Short mmCIF file of C-alpha atoms and ligand atoms in Angstrom, two decimals:
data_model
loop_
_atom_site.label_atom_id
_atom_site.label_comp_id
_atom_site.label_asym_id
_atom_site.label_seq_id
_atom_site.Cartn_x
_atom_site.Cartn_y
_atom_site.Cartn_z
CA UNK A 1 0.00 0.00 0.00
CA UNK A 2 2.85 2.47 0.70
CA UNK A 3 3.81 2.46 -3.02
CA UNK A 4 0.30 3.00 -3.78
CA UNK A 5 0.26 6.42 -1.61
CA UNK A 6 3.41 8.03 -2.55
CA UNK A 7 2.93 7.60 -6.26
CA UNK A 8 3.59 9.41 -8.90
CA UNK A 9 7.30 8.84 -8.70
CA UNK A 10 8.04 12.57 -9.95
CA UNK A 11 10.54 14.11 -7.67
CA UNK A 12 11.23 11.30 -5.51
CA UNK A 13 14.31 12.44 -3.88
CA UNK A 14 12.44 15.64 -2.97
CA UNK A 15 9.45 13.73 -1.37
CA UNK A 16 11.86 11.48 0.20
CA UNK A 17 13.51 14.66 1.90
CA UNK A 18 10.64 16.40 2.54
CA UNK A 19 9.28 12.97 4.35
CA UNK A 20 12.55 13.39 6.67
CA UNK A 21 11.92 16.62 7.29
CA UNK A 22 8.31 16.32 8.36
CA UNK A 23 9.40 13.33 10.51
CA UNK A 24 10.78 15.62 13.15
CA UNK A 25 7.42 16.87 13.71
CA UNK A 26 5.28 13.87 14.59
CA UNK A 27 1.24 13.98 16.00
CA UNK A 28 2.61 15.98 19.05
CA UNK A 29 3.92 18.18 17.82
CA UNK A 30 0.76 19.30 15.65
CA UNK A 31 -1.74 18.49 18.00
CA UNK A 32 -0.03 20.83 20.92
CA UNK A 33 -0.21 24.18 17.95
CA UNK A 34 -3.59 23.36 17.74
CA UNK A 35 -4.57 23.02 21.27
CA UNK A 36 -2.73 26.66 21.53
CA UNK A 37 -3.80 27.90 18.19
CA UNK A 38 -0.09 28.52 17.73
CA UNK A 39 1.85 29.25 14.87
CA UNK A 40 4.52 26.22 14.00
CA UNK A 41 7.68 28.32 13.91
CA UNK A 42 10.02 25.35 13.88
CA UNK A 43 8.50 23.53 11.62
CA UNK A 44 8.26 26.68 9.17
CA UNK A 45 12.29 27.64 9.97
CA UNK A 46 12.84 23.99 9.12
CA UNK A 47 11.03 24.05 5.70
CA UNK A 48 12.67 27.43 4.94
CA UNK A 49 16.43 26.50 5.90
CA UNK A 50 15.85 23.39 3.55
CA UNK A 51 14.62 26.29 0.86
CA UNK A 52 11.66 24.38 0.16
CA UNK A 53 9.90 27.53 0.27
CA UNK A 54 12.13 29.51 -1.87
CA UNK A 55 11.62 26.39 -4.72
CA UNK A 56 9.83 28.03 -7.50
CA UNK A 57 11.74 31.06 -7.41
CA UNK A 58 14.19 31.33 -10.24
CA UNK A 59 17.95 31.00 -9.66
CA UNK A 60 19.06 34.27 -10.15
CA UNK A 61 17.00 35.75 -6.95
CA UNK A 62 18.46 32.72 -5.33
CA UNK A 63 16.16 30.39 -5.49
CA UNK A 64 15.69 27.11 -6.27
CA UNK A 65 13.95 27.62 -10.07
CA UNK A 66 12.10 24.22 -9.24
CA UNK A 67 8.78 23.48 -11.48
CA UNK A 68 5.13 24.37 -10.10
CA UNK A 69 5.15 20.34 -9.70
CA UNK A 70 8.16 20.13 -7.27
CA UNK A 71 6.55 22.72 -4.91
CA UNK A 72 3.53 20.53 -5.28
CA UNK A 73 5.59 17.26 -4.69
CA UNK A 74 6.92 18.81 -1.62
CA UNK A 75 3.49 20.37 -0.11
CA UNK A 76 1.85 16.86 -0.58
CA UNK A 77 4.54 15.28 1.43
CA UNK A 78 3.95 17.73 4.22
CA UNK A 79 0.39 17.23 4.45
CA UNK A 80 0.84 13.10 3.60
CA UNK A 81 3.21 13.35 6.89
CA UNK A 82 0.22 13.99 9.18
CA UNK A 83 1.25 18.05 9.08
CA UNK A 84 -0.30 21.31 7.31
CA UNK A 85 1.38 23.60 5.08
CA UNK A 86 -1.06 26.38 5.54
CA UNK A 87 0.75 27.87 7.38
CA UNK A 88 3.74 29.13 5.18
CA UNK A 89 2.45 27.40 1.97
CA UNK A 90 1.78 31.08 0.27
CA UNK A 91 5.60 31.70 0.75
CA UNK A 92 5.47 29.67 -2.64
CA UNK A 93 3.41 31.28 -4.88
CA UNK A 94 2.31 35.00 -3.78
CA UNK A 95 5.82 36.08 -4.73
CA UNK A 96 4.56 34.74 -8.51
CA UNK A 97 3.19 38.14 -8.56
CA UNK A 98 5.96 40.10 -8.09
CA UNK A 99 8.17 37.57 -10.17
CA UNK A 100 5.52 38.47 -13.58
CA UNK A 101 4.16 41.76 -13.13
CA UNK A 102 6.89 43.38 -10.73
CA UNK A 103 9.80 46.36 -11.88
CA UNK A 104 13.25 45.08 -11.67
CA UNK A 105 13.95 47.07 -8.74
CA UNK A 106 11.29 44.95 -6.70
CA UNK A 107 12.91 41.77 -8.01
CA UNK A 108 15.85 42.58 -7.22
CA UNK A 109 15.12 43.92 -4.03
CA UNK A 110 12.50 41.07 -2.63
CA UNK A 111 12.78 37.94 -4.70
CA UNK A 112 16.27 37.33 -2.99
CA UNK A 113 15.31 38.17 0.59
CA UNK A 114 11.94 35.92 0.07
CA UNK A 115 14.31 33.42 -1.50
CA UNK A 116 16.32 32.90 1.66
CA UNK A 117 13.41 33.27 3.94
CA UNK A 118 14.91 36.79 5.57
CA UNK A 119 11.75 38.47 3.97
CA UNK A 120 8.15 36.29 4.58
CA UNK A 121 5.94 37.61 2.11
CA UNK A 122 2.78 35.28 3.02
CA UNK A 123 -0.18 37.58 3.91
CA UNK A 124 -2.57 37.71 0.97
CA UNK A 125 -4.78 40.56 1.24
CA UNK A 126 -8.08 39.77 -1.11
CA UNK A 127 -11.28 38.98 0.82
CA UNK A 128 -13.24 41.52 3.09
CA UNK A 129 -16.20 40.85 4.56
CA UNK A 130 -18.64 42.59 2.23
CA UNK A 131 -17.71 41.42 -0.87
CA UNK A 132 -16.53 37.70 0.16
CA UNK A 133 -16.37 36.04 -3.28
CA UNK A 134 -17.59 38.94 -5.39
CA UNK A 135 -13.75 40.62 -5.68
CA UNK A 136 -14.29 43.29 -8.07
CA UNK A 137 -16.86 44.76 -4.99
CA UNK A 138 -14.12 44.95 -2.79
CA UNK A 139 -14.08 48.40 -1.11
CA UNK A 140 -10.60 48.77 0.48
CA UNK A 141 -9.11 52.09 -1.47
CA UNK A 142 -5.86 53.45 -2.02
CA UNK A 143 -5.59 56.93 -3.52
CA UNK A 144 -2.75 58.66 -4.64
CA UNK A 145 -1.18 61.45 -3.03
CA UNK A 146 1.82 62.48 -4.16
CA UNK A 147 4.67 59.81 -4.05
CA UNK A 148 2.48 57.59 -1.48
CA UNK A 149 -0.82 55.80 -2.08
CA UNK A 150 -3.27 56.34 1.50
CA UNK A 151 -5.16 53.17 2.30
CA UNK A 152 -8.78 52.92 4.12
CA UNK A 153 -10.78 49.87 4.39
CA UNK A 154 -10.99 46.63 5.46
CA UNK A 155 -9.84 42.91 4.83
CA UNK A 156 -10.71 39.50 6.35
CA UNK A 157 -9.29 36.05 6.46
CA UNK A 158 -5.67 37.45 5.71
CA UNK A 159 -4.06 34.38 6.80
CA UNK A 160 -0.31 34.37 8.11
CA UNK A 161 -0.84 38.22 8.85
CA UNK A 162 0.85 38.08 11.99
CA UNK A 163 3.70 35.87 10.59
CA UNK A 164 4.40 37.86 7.58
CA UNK A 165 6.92 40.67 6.62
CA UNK A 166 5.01 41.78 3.60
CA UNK A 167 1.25 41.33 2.35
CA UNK A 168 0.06 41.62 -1.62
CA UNK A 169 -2.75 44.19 -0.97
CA UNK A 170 -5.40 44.12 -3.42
CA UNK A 171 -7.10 47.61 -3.45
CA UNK A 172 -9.37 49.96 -5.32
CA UNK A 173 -7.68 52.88 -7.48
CA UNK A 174 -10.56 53.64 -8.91
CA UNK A 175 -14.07 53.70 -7.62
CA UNK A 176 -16.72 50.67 -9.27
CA UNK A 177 -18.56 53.20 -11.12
CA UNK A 178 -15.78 55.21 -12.74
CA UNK A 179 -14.30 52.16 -14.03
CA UNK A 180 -14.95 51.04 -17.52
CA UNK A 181 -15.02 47.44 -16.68
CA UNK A 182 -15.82 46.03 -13.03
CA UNK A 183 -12.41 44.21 -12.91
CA UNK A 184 -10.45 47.15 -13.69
CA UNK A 185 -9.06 50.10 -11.57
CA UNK A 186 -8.29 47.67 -8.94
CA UNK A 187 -4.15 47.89 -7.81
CA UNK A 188 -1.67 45.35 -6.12
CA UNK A 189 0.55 46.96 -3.58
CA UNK A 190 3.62 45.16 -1.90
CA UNK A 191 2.68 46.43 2.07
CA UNK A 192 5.53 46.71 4.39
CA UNK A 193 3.78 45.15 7.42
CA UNK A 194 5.88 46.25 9.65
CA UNK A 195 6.16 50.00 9.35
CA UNK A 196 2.62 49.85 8.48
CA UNK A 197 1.94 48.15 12.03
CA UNK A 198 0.55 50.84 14.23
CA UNK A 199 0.58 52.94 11.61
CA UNK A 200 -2.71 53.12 9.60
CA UNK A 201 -2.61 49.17 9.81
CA UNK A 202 -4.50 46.91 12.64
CA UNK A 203 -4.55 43.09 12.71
CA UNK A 204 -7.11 41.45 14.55
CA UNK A 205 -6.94 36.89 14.81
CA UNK A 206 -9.49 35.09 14.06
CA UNK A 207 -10.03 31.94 15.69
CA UNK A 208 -11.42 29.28 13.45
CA UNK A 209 -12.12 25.63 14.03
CA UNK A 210 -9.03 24.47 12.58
CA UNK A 211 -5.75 25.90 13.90
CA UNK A 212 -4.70 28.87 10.61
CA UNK A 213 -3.42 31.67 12.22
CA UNK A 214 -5.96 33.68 10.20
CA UNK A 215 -6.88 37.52 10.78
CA UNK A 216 -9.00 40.34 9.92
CA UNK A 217 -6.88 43.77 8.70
CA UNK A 218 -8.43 47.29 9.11
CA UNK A 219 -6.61 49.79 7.32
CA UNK A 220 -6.89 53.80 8.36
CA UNK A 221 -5.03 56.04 6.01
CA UNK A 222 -1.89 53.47 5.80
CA UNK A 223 0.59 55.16 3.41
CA UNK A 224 2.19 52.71 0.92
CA UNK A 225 5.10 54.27 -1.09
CA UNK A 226 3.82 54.55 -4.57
CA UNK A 227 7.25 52.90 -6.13
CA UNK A 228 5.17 49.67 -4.06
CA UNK A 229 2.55 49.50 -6.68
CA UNK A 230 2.76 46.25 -8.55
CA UNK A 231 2.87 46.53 -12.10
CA UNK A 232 0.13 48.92 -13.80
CA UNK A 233 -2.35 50.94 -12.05
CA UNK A 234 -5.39 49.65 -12.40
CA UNK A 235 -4.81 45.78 -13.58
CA UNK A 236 -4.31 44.14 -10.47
CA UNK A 237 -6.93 42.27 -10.30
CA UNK A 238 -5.78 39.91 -13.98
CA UNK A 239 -2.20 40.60 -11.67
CA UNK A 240 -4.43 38.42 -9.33
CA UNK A 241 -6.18 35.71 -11.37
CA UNK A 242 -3.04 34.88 -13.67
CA UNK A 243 -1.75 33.02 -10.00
CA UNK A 244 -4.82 31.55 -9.46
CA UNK A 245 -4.20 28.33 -11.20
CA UNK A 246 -0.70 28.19 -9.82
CA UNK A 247 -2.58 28.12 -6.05
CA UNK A 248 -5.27 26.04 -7.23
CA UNK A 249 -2.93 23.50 -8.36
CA UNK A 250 -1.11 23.62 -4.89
CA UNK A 251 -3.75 23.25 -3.18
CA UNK A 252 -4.84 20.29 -4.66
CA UNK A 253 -1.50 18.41 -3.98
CA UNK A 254 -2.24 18.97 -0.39
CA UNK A 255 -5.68 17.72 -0.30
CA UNK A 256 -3.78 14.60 -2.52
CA UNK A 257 -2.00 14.54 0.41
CA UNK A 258 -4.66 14.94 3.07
CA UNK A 259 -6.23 12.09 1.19
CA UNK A 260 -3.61 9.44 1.55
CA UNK A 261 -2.91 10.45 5.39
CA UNK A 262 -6.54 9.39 5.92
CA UNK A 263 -6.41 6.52 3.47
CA UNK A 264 -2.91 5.03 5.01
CA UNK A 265 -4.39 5.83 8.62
CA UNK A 266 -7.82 4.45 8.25
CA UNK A 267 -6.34 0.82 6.09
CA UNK A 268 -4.13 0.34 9.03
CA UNK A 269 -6.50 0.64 11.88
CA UNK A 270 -9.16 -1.50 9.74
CA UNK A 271 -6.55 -4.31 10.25
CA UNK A 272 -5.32 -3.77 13.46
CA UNK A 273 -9.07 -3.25 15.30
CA UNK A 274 -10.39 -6.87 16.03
CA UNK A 275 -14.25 -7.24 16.39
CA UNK A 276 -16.61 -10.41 16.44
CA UNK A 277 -13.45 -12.35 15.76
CA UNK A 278 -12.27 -10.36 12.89
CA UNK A 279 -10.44 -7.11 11.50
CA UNK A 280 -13.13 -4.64 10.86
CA UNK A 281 -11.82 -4.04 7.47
CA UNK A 282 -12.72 -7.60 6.44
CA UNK A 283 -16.36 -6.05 6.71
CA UNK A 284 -17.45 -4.47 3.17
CA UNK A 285 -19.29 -1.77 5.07
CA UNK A 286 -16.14 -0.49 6.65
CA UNK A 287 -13.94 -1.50 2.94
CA UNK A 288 -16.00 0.05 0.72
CA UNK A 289 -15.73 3.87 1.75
CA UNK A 290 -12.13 3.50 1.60
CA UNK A 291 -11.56 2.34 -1.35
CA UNK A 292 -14.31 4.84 -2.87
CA UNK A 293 -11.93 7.62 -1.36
CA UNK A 294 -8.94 6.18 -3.08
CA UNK A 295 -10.39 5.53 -6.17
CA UNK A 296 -11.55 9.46 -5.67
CA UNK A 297 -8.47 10.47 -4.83
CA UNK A 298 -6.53 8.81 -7.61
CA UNK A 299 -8.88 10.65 -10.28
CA UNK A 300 -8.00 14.28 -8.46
CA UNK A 301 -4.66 13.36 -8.46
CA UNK A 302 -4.77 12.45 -12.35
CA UNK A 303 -6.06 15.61 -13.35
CA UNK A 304 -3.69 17.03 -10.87
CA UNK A 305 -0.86 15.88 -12.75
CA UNK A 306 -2.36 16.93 -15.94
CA UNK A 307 -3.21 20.41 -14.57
CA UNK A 308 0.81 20.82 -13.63
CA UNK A 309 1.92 19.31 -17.09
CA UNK A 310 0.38 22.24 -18.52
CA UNK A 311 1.19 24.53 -16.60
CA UNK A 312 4.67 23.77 -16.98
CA UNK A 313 4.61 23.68 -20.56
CA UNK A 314 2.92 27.34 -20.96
CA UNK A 315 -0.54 25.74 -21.82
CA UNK A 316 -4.13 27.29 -20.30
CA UNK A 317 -4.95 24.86 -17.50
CA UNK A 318 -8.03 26.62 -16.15
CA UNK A 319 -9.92 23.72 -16.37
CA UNK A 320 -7.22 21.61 -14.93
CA UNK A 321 -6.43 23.63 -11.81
CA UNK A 322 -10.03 24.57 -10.68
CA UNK A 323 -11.63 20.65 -11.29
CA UNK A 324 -7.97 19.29 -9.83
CA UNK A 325 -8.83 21.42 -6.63
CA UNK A 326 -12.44 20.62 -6.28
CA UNK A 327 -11.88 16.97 -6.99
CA UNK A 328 -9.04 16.31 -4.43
CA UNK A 329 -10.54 18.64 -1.90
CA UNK A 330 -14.15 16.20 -2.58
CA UNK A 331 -11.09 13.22 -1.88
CA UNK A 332 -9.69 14.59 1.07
CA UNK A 333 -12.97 14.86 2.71
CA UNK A 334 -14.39 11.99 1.70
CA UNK A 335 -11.00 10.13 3.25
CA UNK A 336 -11.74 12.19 6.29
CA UNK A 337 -15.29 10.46 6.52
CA UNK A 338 -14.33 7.31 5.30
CA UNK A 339 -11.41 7.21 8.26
CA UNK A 340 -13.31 8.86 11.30
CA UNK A 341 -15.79 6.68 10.84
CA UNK A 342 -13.86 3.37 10.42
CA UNK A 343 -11.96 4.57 13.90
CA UNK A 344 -15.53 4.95 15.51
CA UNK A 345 -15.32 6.86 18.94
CA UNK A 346 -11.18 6.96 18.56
CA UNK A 347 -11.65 9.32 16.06
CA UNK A 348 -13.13 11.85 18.03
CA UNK A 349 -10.16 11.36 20.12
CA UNK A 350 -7.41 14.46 19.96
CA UNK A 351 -4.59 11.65 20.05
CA UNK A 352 -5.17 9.79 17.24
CA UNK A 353 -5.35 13.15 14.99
CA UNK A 354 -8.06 12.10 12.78
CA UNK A 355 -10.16 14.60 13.88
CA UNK A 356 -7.78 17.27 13.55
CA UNK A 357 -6.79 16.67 10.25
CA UNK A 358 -10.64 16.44 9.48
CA UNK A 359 -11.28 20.30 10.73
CA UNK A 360 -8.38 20.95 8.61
CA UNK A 361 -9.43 19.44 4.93
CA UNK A 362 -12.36 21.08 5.63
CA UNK A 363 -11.01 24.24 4.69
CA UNK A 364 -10.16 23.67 1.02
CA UNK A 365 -13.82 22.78 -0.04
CA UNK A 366 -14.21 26.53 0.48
CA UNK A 367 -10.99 28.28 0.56
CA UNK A 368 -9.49 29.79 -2.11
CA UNK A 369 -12.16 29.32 -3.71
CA UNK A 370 -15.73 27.64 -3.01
CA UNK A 371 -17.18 24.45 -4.73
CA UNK A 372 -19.76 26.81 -6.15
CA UNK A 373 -17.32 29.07 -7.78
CA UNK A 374 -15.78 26.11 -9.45
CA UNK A 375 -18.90 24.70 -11.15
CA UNK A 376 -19.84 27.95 -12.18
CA UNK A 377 -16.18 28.49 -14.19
CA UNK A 378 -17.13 24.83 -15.19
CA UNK A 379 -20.22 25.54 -16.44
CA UNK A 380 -19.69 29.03 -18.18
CA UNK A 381 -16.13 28.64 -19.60
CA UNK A 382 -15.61 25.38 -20.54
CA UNK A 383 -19.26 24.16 -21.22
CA UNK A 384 -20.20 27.59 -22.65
CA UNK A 385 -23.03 27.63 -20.65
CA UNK A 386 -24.65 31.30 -19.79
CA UNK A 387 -23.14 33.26 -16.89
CA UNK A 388 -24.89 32.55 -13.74
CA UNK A 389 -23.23 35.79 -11.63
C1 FAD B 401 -9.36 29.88 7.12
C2 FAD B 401 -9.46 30.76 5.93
C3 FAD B 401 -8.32 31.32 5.38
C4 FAD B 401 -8.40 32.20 4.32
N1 FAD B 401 -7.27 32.83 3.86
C5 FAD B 401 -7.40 33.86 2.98
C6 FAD B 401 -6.29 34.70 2.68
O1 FAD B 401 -5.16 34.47 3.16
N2 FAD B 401 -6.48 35.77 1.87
C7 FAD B 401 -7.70 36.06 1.33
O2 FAD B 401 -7.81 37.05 0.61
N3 FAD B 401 -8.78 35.27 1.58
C8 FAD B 401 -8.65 34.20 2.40
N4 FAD B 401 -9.75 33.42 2.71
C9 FAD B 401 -11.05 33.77 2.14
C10 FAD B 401 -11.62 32.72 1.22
O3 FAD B 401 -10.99 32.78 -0.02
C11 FAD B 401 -13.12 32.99 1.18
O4 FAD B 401 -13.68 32.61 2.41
C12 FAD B 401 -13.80 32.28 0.06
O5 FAD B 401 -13.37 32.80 -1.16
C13 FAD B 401 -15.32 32.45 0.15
O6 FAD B 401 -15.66 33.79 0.37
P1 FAD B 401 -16.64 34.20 1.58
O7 FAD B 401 -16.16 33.52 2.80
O8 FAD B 401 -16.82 35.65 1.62
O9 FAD B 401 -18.01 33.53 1.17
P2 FAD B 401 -19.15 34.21 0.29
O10 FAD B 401 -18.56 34.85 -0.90
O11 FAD B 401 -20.00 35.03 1.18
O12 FAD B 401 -19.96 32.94 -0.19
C14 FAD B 401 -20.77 32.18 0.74
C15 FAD B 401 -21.28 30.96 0.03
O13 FAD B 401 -22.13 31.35 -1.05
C16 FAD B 401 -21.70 30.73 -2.24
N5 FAD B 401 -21.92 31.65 -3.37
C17 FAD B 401 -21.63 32.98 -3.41
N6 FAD B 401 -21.97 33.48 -4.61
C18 FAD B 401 -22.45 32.47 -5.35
C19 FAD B 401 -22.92 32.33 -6.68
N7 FAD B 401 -23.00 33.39 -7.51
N8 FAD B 401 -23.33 31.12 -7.10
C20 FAD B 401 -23.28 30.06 -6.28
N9 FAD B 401 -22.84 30.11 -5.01
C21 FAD B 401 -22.41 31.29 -4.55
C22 FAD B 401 -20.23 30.45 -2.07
O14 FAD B 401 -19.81 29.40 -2.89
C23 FAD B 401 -20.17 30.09 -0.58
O15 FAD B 401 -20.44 28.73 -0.39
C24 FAD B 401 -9.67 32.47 3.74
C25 FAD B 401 -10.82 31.88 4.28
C26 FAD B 401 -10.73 31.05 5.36
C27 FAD B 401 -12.01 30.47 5.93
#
């Protein structure tokens, strides 16, 4: 069965290291953060000394210049392991932005530091509680003044906040109705989080059910240098979506991984737990739901792979990346089920960690982006059905 979990055999050595890595930070470990709702600094420092977070950022700003499939490789490991990348995963791919749309002078002057982990730029600033999925009705503005844009509004679920150096803010520049198109005269800005701290910039956590070190941001005239705008005025938010399939895709290799930490977890305990003279996982009824979620998980997985094929290759993946994440998130929960139920009562039970790596797949069926939002891209741009929103 162990073969069966760890394929694909792309980037073995990596997974193999990674597997060490996460090794060091056993059930415990975990389960203790999430008691606290702590943030897992060793575990972060460890990934980030082994540059595993610095992996798909070119050579020449010191990185690793590893494919969108190696960071994948490495985030399923981590989550396979019995751990969760959440909380440093966006160290991969937010500095995507700056890498395409970025001057020279802001490669040159963050790519390196984000490279070698000096600078953490993992705070995403999208979502605010009024506009929740709807992003072009996002109300946060930044208006130009001179050499400095001043910020005023609001963001929530900026995850990492408090563990971040930087945040890609995604504002208004120009108001909804002066706009010629609803997804223009929105801006990114690279925020310095800690000069803004205290100054124009408030972080509030939010405690969820999982442990995610997640926060709600309330900005009050916060000046931003205007040489921190990303790219063009005004076409932030395509700045956005064009590293939306690169997340997607990510995410789904740790929901692949999720999966086989439930699959591996729930097979063993099947065979282990004697009842009425027998392993419970000689009974169908106990079988069956496991091998559905493999057979689930195997599919996501496939289209996974396909997904980061074309990626890598400069090919659209749309399709790929948003199905691949709704698939292996469907997996991951339905491995959750399919395990906490085979473990009966010991599931419930904090020790065994199935139920804390159930709160945490949770997450990806609506994070980045909700099941919903997936059929509808589904529906509209690949069956050319009519716009539902
Ligand atoms: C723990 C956590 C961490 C997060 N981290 C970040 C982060 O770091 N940065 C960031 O910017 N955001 C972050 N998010 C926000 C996340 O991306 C949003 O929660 C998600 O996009 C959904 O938005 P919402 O919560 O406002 O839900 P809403 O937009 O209010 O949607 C509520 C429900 O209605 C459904 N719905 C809405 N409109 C339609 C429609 N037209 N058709 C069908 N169904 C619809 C949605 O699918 C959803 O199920 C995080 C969220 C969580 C919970």
């Amino acid at each position: 069965m162990d073969q069966q979990l760890r394929q694909p055999d792309d980037h073995a050595e990596i997974r193999e290291e990674v597997g060490k890595l996460c090794a060091r930070f056993p059930g415990e470990y975990w389960r203790k953060l999430d008691w606290d709702r702590a943030y897992p600094t060793e575990f972060v420092q460890a990934l980030t000394e082994a540059g595993y977070l610095g992996a798909l950022i070119p050579e020449e700003y010191g990185g690793a210049g590893l494919p969108l499939s190696a960071g994948a490789a490495i985030l399923e490991e981590v989550h396979r392991s019995g751990g969760n990348a959440a909380a440093c995963h966006a160290q991969m791919y937010i500095m995507g932005t700056i890498l395409r749309h970025g001057s020279p002078e802001q490669k040159r002057k963050y790519l390196p530091k984000i490279a070698t982990g000096e600078l953490r730029l993992q705070a995403f600033g999208v979502t605010e509680p009024t506009s929740g999925t709807d992003t072009t009705a996002l109300r946060t503005f930044a208006k130009k003044e001179g050499d400095k844009y001043v910020v005023n509004g609001q963001k929530i679920w900026t995850s990492r906040a408090e563990h971040s150096d930087l945040m890609l803010l995604l504002a208004r520049t120009t108001p909804r109705d002066q706009a010629k198109k609803r997804t223009e005269g929105l801006s990114t800005f690279i925020v310095d989080m800690k000069a803004a701290l205290g100054n124009g910039m408030t972080i509030r956590p939010i405690r969820t059910m999982m442990n995610h070190n997640t926060t709600e941001i309330f900005f009050d005239n916060m000046e931003v240098p205007a040489e921190n705008l990303v790219g063009e005025e005004g076409s932030g938010f395509r700045y956005i979506l064009d590293g939306m399939n690169a997340e997607r895709l990510l995410i789904s290799s740790e929901s692949v991984g999720d999966a086989k930490w439930f699959i591996r977890k729930a097979v063993d305990y099947s065979k282990e737990r004697v009842l009425f003279g027998r392993p419970i996982g000689q009974n169908q009824g106990v079988q069956f739901p496991i091998a559905r979620a493999y057979a689930q998980m195997r599919a996501g997985e496939a289209l996974l792979h396909q997904g980061l094929a074309k990626f890598e290759s400069g090919q659209p993946c749309g399709e790929e990346a948003n199905m691949s994440k709704m698939l292996c998130a469907d997996a991951a929960w339905a491995a959750g089920e399919a395990c906490i139920q085979t473990h009966g009562g010991f599931g419930f039970a904090e020790e065994y960690d199935v139920e804390r790596k159930y709160r945490e797949a949770r997450l990806y069926q609506v994070a980045p982006i909700s099941t919903n939002m997936i059929l509808s891209y589904v529906g509209q741009h690949v069956l050319g059905m009519p716009r539902s929103y």
